[in-house]
Short mmCIF file of C-alpha atoms (C1' of nucleotides) in Angstrom, two decimals:
data_model
loop_
_atom_site.label_atom_id
_atom_site.label_comp_id
_atom_site.label_asym_id
_atom_site.label_seq_id
_atom_site.Cartn_x
_atom_site.Cartn_y
_atom_site.Cartn_z
CA MET T 1 164.36 -48.84 51.76
CA ILE T 2 162.74 -51.38 49.10
CA ASP T 3 166.37 -50.63 47.10
CA THR T 4 168.02 -53.04 49.96
CA LEU T 5 166.24 -55.93 49.13
CA ARG T 6 166.36 -55.53 45.38
CA GLN T 7 169.80 -55.30 45.68
CA HIS T 8 169.65 -58.56 47.62
CA ILE T 9 167.89 -60.43 45.21
CA THR T 10 169.95 -59.44 42.12
CA ASP T 11 172.73 -60.49 43.84
CA ARG T 12 171.61 -63.89 44.08
CA LEU T 13 169.66 -64.56 41.52
CA GLY T 14 171.62 -62.72 38.59
CA ASN T 15 169.70 -60.88 35.89
CA ASN T 16 167.74 -63.73 34.98
CA VAL T 17 164.62 -62.48 37.63
CA ASP T 18 164.40 -58.72 35.58
CA ASP T 19 160.96 -58.86 34.27
CA LYS T 20 159.53 -60.55 37.13
CA LEU T 21 161.86 -58.58 39.79
CA GLU T 22 159.53 -55.53 40.42
CA LEU T 23 156.56 -58.03 40.78
CA VAL T 24 158.25 -59.90 43.70
CA LEU T 25 159.21 -56.77 45.28
CA SER T 26 155.40 -55.73 45.32
CA CYS T 27 154.56 -58.66 47.70
CA PHE T 28 156.41 -56.77 50.17
CA GLU T 29 155.64 -54.29 52.63
CA PRO T 30 157.75 -51.72 54.03
CA ILE T 31 157.76 -51.52 58.08
CA ILE T 32 159.45 -48.91 60.07
CA ILE T 33 159.41 -49.78 63.76
CA ASP T 34 161.32 -48.24 66.99
CA ARG T 35 163.34 -50.35 68.94
CA ASN T 36 162.09 -53.09 71.21
CA GLN T 37 159.25 -53.48 69.76
CA PHE T 38 157.59 -57.35 69.48
CA LEU T 39 157.43 -58.83 66.02
CA LEU T 40 156.49 -62.17 67.17
CA LYS T 41 155.97 -63.69 70.52
CA GLU T 42 155.86 -67.37 71.34
CA GLY T 43 152.49 -68.91 70.97
CA GLU T 44 151.63 -67.10 68.78
CA VAL T 45 151.85 -67.99 64.47
CA CYS T 46 154.20 -66.41 62.53
CA LYS T 47 152.86 -65.01 59.66
CA TYR T 48 155.72 -62.96 57.89
CA VAL T 49 159.38 -63.51 56.78
CA TYR T 50 161.24 -60.45 56.90
CA PHE T 51 163.70 -58.79 55.05
CA ILE T 52 166.04 -56.25 57.41
CA ALA T 53 166.69 -53.47 55.18
CA LYS T 54 167.97 -51.59 58.72
CA GLY T 55 168.37 -52.45 62.12
CA CYS T 56 168.94 -55.10 64.44
CA LEU T 57 166.19 -58.14 65.49
CA GLN T 58 166.70 -60.50 67.82
CA VAL T 59 165.89 -64.31 68.05
CA PHE T 60 165.10 -65.87 71.35
CA VAL T 61 163.27 -67.68 74.16
CA TYR T 62 162.17 -66.93 77.96
CA ASP T 63 163.09 -69.67 80.54
CA ASN T 64 161.14 -70.34 83.46
CA ASP T 65 162.54 -67.42 85.46
CA LEU T 66 162.29 -65.16 82.30
CA ASN T 67 165.68 -65.16 81.58
CA GLU T 68 166.35 -64.79 77.63
CA THR T 69 168.66 -66.92 75.65
CA THR T 70 168.97 -65.38 72.42
CA ARG T 71 169.33 -68.43 69.48
CA ASP T 72 170.42 -65.52 66.91
CA ILE T 73 171.35 -61.61 66.40
CA VAL T 74 170.09 -60.49 63.18
CA THR T 75 171.41 -57.38 61.13
CA GLU T 76 170.76 -55.53 57.77
CA GLY T 77 171.06 -57.48 54.57
CA THR T 78 169.63 -60.71 56.16
CA TRP T 79 166.20 -62.51 56.49
CA CYS T 80 164.59 -63.16 59.61
CA SER T 81 161.41 -65.50 60.62
CA GLU T 82 160.37 -68.12 62.59
CA LEU T 83 160.11 -70.54 59.94
CA MET T 84 158.63 -73.58 61.31
CA SER T 85 155.74 -71.57 62.76
CA PHE T 86 155.60 -69.91 59.13
CA GLY T 87 155.78 -73.14 57.05
CA SER T 88 153.30 -75.09 59.74
CA GLY T 89 151.06 -72.61 60.88
CA ASN T 90 151.56 -74.04 64.48
CA PRO T 91 152.37 -71.72 67.20
CA ALA T 92 156.04 -70.10 67.52
CA THR T 93 158.24 -71.18 70.23
CA GLU T 94 160.37 -68.55 69.99
CA ASN T 95 160.32 -64.25 70.29
CA ILE T 96 161.23 -61.87 67.83
CA ARG T 97 162.34 -58.26 68.60
CA THR T 98 164.09 -55.34 67.17
CA VAL T 99 166.80 -54.48 69.19
CA GLU T 100 167.40 -50.92 66.87
CA PRO T 101 164.73 -49.09 65.42
CA SER T 102 164.70 -50.89 62.15
CA GLU T 103 163.38 -50.51 58.99
CA LEU T 104 161.85 -54.52 57.27
CA LEU T 105 160.31 -55.55 54.50
CA ALA T 106 157.67 -58.29 55.16
CA ILE T 107 155.70 -60.98 53.43
CA ASP T 108 153.17 -62.81 54.37
CA LYS T 109 152.29 -66.45 53.16
CA PRO T 110 149.60 -65.45 50.95
CA ASN T 111 152.44 -63.68 48.63
CA PHE T 112 155.04 -65.98 49.40
CA GLN T 113 153.03 -68.96 48.25
CA LYS T 114 151.79 -66.91 45.40
CA MET T 115 155.41 -65.83 44.52
CA MET T 116 156.68 -69.68 44.95
CA GLN T 117 153.90 -70.15 42.31
CA THR T 118 154.49 -67.74 39.98
CA VAL T 119 158.40 -66.73 40.19
CA PRO T 120 159.78 -70.46 39.75
CA GLN T 121 163.21 -68.35 41.01
CA PHE T 122 161.33 -67.37 44.16
CA GLU T 123 161.47 -71.48 45.12
CA LYS T 124 164.80 -71.37 45.58
CA VAL T 125 164.87 -68.40 48.13
CA TYR T 126 162.81 -70.60 50.81
CA LYS T 127 164.71 -73.67 49.94
CA GLN T 128 168.07 -71.47 50.49
CA LEU T 129 166.74 -69.84 53.26
CA LEU T 130 165.85 -73.04 55.09
CA GLU T 131 169.09 -74.11 54.47
CA THR T 132 171.34 -71.42 55.48
CA SER T 133 168.99 -70.96 58.79
CA TYR T 134 169.94 -75.11 59.27
CA ALA T 135 173.19 -74.87 58.49
CA ASN T 136 173.90 -71.75 60.95
CA SER T 137 171.91 -73.61 63.58
CA VAL T 138 174.72 -77.09 63.54
CA TYR T 139 177.51 -74.24 63.16
CA ARG T 140 176.21 -72.96 66.52
CA ILE T 141 175.67 -76.33 68.25
CA ASN T 142 179.13 -78.03 67.21
CA THR T 143 180.99 -74.79 67.82
CA PHE T 144 179.21 -73.43 71.46
CA VAL T 145 178.73 -76.99 72.89
CA ALA T 146 182.09 -77.46 73.64
CA LEU T 147 184.00 -73.72 73.92
CA SER T 148 184.48 -72.25 77.37
CA ALA T 149 183.02 -68.66 78.32
CA LEU T 150 185.91 -66.98 77.16
CA ASP T 151 186.34 -68.68 73.81
CA ARG T 152 182.96 -67.56 73.21
CA ILE T 153 183.71 -64.47 73.55
CA LYS T 154 186.75 -65.04 71.24
CA TRP T 155 184.72 -66.69 68.43
CA LEU T 156 182.36 -63.77 68.50
CA MET T 157 185.17 -61.30 68.53
CA LYS T 158 186.52 -63.07 65.40
CA TYR T 159 183.00 -64.00 63.13
CA ARG T 160 180.68 -60.90 64.42
CA PRO T 161 183.25 -58.20 65.70
CA LYS T 162 180.64 -55.03 65.27
CA LEU T 163 178.09 -56.80 67.38
CA MET T 164 180.46 -56.60 70.12
CA THR T 165 180.23 -52.79 70.07
CA ARG T 166 176.92 -52.06 68.24
CA VAL T 167 174.23 -53.97 70.81
CA SER T 168 174.53 -54.48 74.85
CA SER T 169 176.39 -56.70 77.18
CA LYS T 170 173.12 -58.29 78.00
CA LEU T 171 172.02 -58.89 74.86
CA ILE T 172 175.76 -60.66 74.05
CA ALA T 173 175.86 -62.58 77.02
CA SER T 174 172.48 -64.10 76.56
CA TYR T 175 173.33 -65.23 72.97
CA LEU T 176 176.29 -67.08 74.17
CA GLY T 177 175.16 -68.48 77.03
CA ILE T 178 177.12 -66.97 79.81
CA ASN T 179 175.77 -64.77 82.89
CA LYS T 180 176.08 -61.23 81.94
CA ASP T 181 178.51 -60.66 84.81
CA VAL T 182 181.12 -63.08 84.05
CA PHE T 183 180.84 -61.81 80.51
CA SER T 184 181.86 -58.52 81.82
CA ARG T 185 185.13 -59.71 83.93
CA LEU T 186 186.14 -61.83 81.28
CA LYS T 187 185.71 -59.31 78.49
CA ALA T 188 187.95 -56.89 80.81
CA LYS T 189 191.11 -59.65 80.55
CA LEU T 190 191.13 -59.49 76.46
CA MET I 1 165.17 -105.19 56.51
CA ILE I 2 163.32 -103.51 53.63
CA ASP I 3 160.08 -103.81 55.54
CA THR I 4 161.28 -101.44 58.18
CA LEU I 5 161.24 -98.39 55.29
CA ARG I 6 158.15 -99.67 53.45
CA GLN I 7 156.42 -99.32 56.77
CA HIS I 8 157.90 -96.02 57.35
CA ILE I 9 156.96 -94.51 53.68
CA THR I 10 153.65 -95.90 54.03
CA ASP I 11 152.88 -94.79 57.67
CA ARG I 12 153.71 -90.83 56.78
CA LEU I 13 152.37 -90.90 53.21
CA GLY I 14 149.53 -93.38 53.43
CA ASN I 15 148.38 -95.35 50.97
CA ASN I 16 148.63 -92.94 47.88
CA VAL I 17 152.09 -93.98 47.27
CA ASP I 18 151.06 -97.87 46.65
CA ASP I 19 151.88 -97.89 42.74
CA LYS I 20 155.30 -96.13 43.08
CA LEU I 21 156.58 -97.08 46.34
CA GLU I 22 158.55 -100.32 44.94
CA LEU I 23 159.71 -98.01 42.63
CA VAL I 24 161.13 -95.50 45.64
CA LEU I 25 162.52 -98.98 47.71
CA SER I 26 164.30 -100.24 44.90
CA CYS I 27 166.35 -97.17 45.30
CA PHE I 28 167.65 -98.07 48.47
CA GLU I 29 171.24 -100.16 48.59
CA PRO I 30 171.13 -102.39 52.01
CA ILE I 31 174.20 -102.23 54.16
CA ILE I 32 175.10 -104.37 57.04
CA ILE I 33 177.73 -102.87 58.74
CA ASP I 34 179.62 -103.06 62.66
CA ARG I 35 179.94 -100.86 65.04
CA ASN I 36 182.83 -98.38 65.23
CA GLN I 37 182.56 -97.61 60.97
CA PHE I 38 183.04 -93.96 59.89
CA LEU I 39 179.89 -93.74 57.22
CA LEU I 40 180.99 -90.19 56.26
CA LYS I 41 184.61 -88.52 57.51
CA GLU I 42 184.78 -84.57 57.47
CA GLY I 43 186.55 -83.33 54.66
CA GLU I 44 184.61 -85.91 52.39
CA VAL I 45 181.36 -85.46 50.46
CA CYS I 46 178.22 -86.61 51.88
CA LYS I 47 177.26 -89.03 49.09
CA TYR I 48 174.35 -91.17 51.02
CA VAL I 49 171.12 -90.04 52.72
CA TYR I 50 170.68 -93.38 55.14
CA PHE I 51 167.79 -94.69 56.46
CA ILE I 52 168.41 -96.33 59.80
CA ALA I 53 166.49 -99.81 60.06
CA LYS I 54 168.32 -100.75 63.15
CA GLY I 55 171.42 -99.65 64.85
CA CYS I 56 172.65 -96.71 65.79
CA LEU I 57 174.41 -93.70 64.71
CA GLN I 58 176.62 -90.67 65.88
CA VAL I 59 176.94 -87.21 64.22
CA PHE I 60 179.55 -85.55 65.60
CA VAL I 61 182.83 -83.24 65.17
CA TYR I 62 186.16 -83.02 66.60
CA ASP I 63 187.92 -79.80 68.42
CA ASN I 64 191.67 -79.50 68.25
CA ASP I 65 192.46 -81.97 70.93
CA LEU I 66 190.86 -84.49 69.30
CA ASN I 67 187.53 -84.62 71.59
CA GLU I 68 184.42 -85.40 69.96
CA THR I 69 181.41 -83.42 70.22
CA THR I 70 178.01 -85.17 69.18
CA ARG I 71 175.58 -83.14 67.72
CA ASP I 72 173.16 -86.27 67.19
CA ILE I 73 172.66 -89.82 68.40
CA VAL I 74 170.40 -91.75 65.42
CA THR I 75 168.70 -94.85 66.14
CA GLU I 76 166.04 -97.12 63.94
CA GLY I 77 163.25 -95.43 62.13
CA THR I 78 165.01 -92.21 61.56
CA TRP I 79 167.03 -90.88 58.62
CA CYS I 80 170.59 -89.76 59.23
CA SER I 81 173.06 -87.66 56.76
CA GLU I 82 174.91 -84.30 56.64
CA LEU I 83 172.30 -82.71 54.73
CA MET I 84 174.57 -79.55 53.54
CA SER I 85 177.10 -81.57 51.90
CA PHE I 86 174.76 -84.02 50.30
CA GLY I 87 172.82 -81.01 49.40
CA SER I 88 175.48 -78.59 48.10
CA GLY I 89 178.24 -81.30 47.34
CA ASN I 90 180.62 -79.41 49.44
CA PRO I 91 183.16 -81.13 51.83
CA ALA I 92 180.99 -82.31 54.96
CA THR I 93 182.34 -80.23 58.43
CA GLU I 94 180.79 -83.64 60.59
CA ASN I 95 181.77 -87.44 61.19
CA ILE I 96 179.15 -90.33 61.08
CA ARG I 97 180.14 -93.40 62.59
CA THR I 98 177.99 -96.26 63.69
CA VAL I 99 177.69 -96.77 67.43
CA GLU I 100 176.53 -100.43 66.89
CA PRO I 101 176.00 -102.96 64.60
CA SER I 102 173.48 -101.83 62.15
CA GLU I 103 171.56 -102.04 58.93
CA LEU I 104 171.27 -98.96 56.86
CA LEU I 105 169.14 -98.06 53.49
CA ALA I 106 171.38 -95.83 51.73
CA ILE I 107 170.12 -93.71 48.60
CA ASP I 108 172.42 -91.97 46.50
CA LYS I 109 172.26 -88.38 45.05
CA PRO I 110 171.44 -89.32 41.76
CA ASN I 111 168.64 -92.00 42.93
CA PHE I 112 167.32 -89.34 45.39
CA GLN I 113 167.24 -86.46 42.75
CA LYS I 114 165.43 -89.16 40.22
CA MET I 115 162.72 -90.13 42.70
CA MET I 116 162.28 -86.21 43.27
CA GLN I 117 161.72 -85.99 39.83
CA THR I 118 159.52 -88.89 38.89
CA VAL I 119 157.74 -89.33 42.26
CA PRO I 120 155.99 -86.01 43.32
CA GLN I 121 155.44 -86.99 46.95
CA PHE I 122 159.23 -87.75 47.45
CA GLU I 123 160.00 -84.14 47.20
CA LYS I 124 158.31 -83.51 50.63
CA VAL I 125 160.52 -86.22 51.84
CA TYR I 126 163.42 -83.93 51.60
CA LYS I 127 161.53 -80.66 52.99
CA GLN I 128 160.14 -82.53 55.48
CA LEU I 129 163.90 -84.13 56.64
CA LEU I 130 165.33 -80.54 55.89
CA GLU I 131 162.46 -79.14 58.38
CA THR I 132 162.80 -81.93 61.14
CA SER I 133 166.45 -81.46 61.24
CA TYR I 134 166.17 -77.71 61.44
CA ALA I 135 163.51 -77.77 64.26
CA ASN I 136 165.99 -80.42 66.51
CA SER I 137 168.74 -77.71 66.03
CA VAL I 138 166.88 -74.84 67.21
CA TYR I 139 165.00 -76.67 69.89
CA ARG I 140 168.50 -78.32 71.45
CA ILE I 141 170.15 -74.68 71.00
CA ASN I 142 167.15 -73.30 72.83
CA THR I 143 166.94 -76.31 75.51
CA PHE I 144 170.86 -76.35 75.91
CA VAL I 145 172.40 -73.42 76.04
CA ALA I 146 170.61 -72.34 79.56
CA LEU I 147 170.60 -75.52 81.47
CA SER I 148 173.11 -76.83 83.74
CA ALA I 149 175.01 -80.01 83.66
CA LEU I 150 172.37 -81.94 86.03
CA ASP I 151 169.48 -80.42 84.28
CA ARG I 152 170.47 -81.54 80.75
CA ILE I 153 170.55 -85.21 81.80
CA LYS I 154 167.41 -85.04 83.87
CA TRP I 155 166.11 -83.63 80.10
CA LEU I 156 167.60 -86.47 78.58
CA MET I 157 166.28 -88.60 80.77
CA LYS I 158 162.67 -87.58 79.79
CA TYR I 159 162.94 -87.32 76.34
CA ARG I 160 165.25 -89.79 75.28
CA PRO I 161 165.43 -92.37 78.29
CA LYS I 162 166.15 -95.63 76.47
CA LEU I 163 169.83 -93.97 75.45
CA MET I 164 170.79 -93.87 78.82
CA THR I 165 170.72 -97.49 78.87
CA ARG I 166 171.82 -98.00 75.00
CA VAL I 167 175.03 -96.15 74.85
CA SER I 168 177.92 -95.77 76.55
CA SER I 169 178.22 -92.61 78.69
CA LYS I 170 181.10 -91.35 77.00
CA LEU I 171 178.60 -90.67 74.42
CA ILE I 172 176.00 -89.32 76.00
CA ALA I 173 178.10 -87.20 78.22
CA SER I 174 179.50 -85.52 74.93
CA TYR I 175 176.30 -85.40 73.16
CA LEU I 176 175.32 -82.85 76.33
CA GLY I 177 178.45 -81.30 76.26
CA ILE I 178 179.68 -82.36 79.65
CA ASN I 179 182.89 -83.84 80.83
CA LYS I 180 182.63 -87.47 81.28
CA ASP I 181 183.60 -87.32 85.02
CA VAL I 182 181.15 -84.44 85.94
CA PHE I 183 178.34 -86.85 83.97
CA SER I 184 179.20 -89.88 86.23
CA ARG I 185 178.92 -88.20 89.36
CA LEU I 186 176.13 -86.03 88.71
CA LYS I 187 174.12 -89.06 87.46
CA ALA I 188 175.02 -90.91 90.75
CA LYS I 189 173.10 -88.27 92.53
CA LEU I 190 170.07 -88.84 90.76
"C1'" DT R 1 191.26 -118.08 77.29
"C1'" DA R 2 194.44 -114.98 78.49
"C1'" DA R 3 196.60 -110.27 77.68
"C1'" DA R 4 195.19 -105.53 76.39
"C1'" DA R 5 192.60 -102.09 76.23
"C1'" DA R 6 188.60 -99.57 77.06
"C1'" DT R 7 184.90 -97.95 80.50
"C1'" DG R 8 183.09 -96.17 84.65
"C1'" DT R 9 183.79 -94.57 89.23
"C1'" DA R 10 185.70 -92.58 92.89
"C1'" DG R 11 188.25 -89.09 95.91
"C1'" DA R 12 190.80 -84.64 95.93
"C1'" DC R 13 192.08 -80.52 94.20
"C1'" DT R 14 191.77 -76.76 90.72
"C1'" DT R 15 189.75 -73.44 87.99
"C1'" DT R 16 185.40 -71.41 85.83
"C1'" DT R 17 181.20 -69.99 85.93
"C1'" DG R 18 177.30 -68.18 88.75
"C1'" DT R 19 175.39 -65.16 92.75
"C1'" DC R 20 175.19 -61.04 95.03
"C1'" DA R 21 175.39 -56.18 96.57
"C1'" DT R 22 178.11 -51.83 95.76
"C1'" DC R 23 178.65 -47.70 92.78
"C1'" DG R 24 179.03 -44.77 88.89
"C1'" DT R 25 177.49 -43.25 84.36
"C1'" DC R 26 174.08 -42.16 80.87
"C1'" DG R 27 170.35 -41.71 78.95
"C1'" DA R 28 164.95 -41.35 79.15
"C1'" DA R 29 160.89 -39.37 81.44
"C1'" DA R 30 158.96 -36.67 84.46
"C1'" DT O 1 166.89 -29.73 85.11
"C1'" DT O 2 165.77 -33.46 87.98
"C1'" DT O 3 164.96 -38.18 89.03
"C1'" DC O 4 164.91 -42.66 87.69
"C1'" DG O 5 166.05 -46.53 85.93
"C1'" DA O 6 168.68 -49.16 82.90
"C1'" DC O 7 173.28 -50.79 81.98
"C1'" DG O 8 178.46 -52.19 83.03
"C1'" DA O 9 182.39 -52.99 86.24
"C1'" DT O 10 183.87 -54.49 89.99
"C1'" DG O 11 185.08 -57.43 94.25
"C1'" DA O 12 183.91 -60.73 97.75
"C1'" DC O 13 182.13 -65.08 97.93
"C1'" DA O 14 179.37 -70.05 96.65
"C1'" DA O 15 178.48 -73.24 93.09
"C1'" DA O 16 179.58 -75.85 89.40
"C1'" DA O 17 182.25 -77.77 86.13
"C1'" DG O 18 186.74 -79.74 84.76
"C1'" DT O 19 191.53 -81.66 85.72
"C1'" DC O 20 194.10 -85.96 87.24
"C1'" DT O 21 195.00 -89.86 89.33
"C1'" DA O 22 193.80 -94.42 90.86
"C1'" DC O 23 191.12 -98.47 90.63
"C1'" DA O 24 187.69 -101.84 89.65
"C1'" DT O 25 185.15 -103.93 86.14
"C1'" DT O 26 183.79 -104.96 81.21
"C1'" DT O 27 184.93 -105.77 76.70
"C1'" DT O 28 188.17 -106.47 72.80
"C1'" DT O 29 191.05 -108.73 70.77
"C1'" DA O 30 195.05 -111.56 70.09
#
DNA sequence: TAAAAATGTAGACTTTTGTCATCGTCGAAA
DNA sequence: TTTCGACGATGACAAAAGTCTACATTTTTA
């Protein structure tokens, strides 16, 4: 499992972390987890940043009627956390749950900070993570706000085609901000 | 004009920057600018971070039919930029335009980086700016995706009531992701 | 100051989206 | 194996949102 993360890091930072790489990896705790398990509930403090070696996570909020709105669906090879809560120690506003049985590598804040201090390149990781997350959010706002339900579906099929077959229609609908019945109908028309 | 920024910084960083404060302020260039002027067009590189001493800016994108989708409306006392472009030097994906005659304080990247190196506290500014921007985006996604047009209007009246009277209906509608005619009708029903 | 352009409102109408009920399938659990 | 529940598809209908036109008002600009 740890190989996936080793690969991920060397891909990004090149070979100039070779000597520190194993130290970094030793800060992560492997987690094997079933599907439909909560990694974070809103109101709790987010204590970890997760690297997804295998599987799929859902980041979402509940509205007043307990309907879910999914902000992100994250799969293997990427990071997942609730960065505002992780960074500030304030209660999280979002929930994180496994969509599939997953294999994760978790780093807690003390280790995260230790890494930031001892491995200079690791500082970049957090900044990159934050910048990427921000860029994704901005992109999502600019893309989705003006699109019709049908165009959102087309967008998903173009940019994240694997999701369509991998996760449930209910989940996708909550990600696209569409009613699930509407999603079912529109999908049939493509 | 510069007083507004001086106040803003001391409010946030306290008095422990007193000795460096004037150095920091000297890195900003004052800009007096009319309404409806572009500060950034998508495709260009964003060269500045702006502090709004007075006035109002719109951050937006065009769709294929040249309709505008507004991601943010920013008023005095806050920062505005296209951070991804400013940080990476890649072309911006968004436009920034003045909504009112405005007074801005602009810092370019060389000065920004010089400040990051010479004034340790300034490092915080960028991180805070990024984190705040990210938090706003996440909040906006989670709030807006599931809300009806009417509930979006109510949200705006609750959290940014002054905007309703300050800027045009057209602009607000493009911010809320609502057709302007629909916005006009719904507003009348409140 | 007058002409031109942009804005806000309103009604009639169309299209899109949401809601509800039903039904068949599939997989998990008893 | 049987039963139960979650899921996805579909039809009928309701509600919400979008489009188009017209018109009055305000704002810009010449």
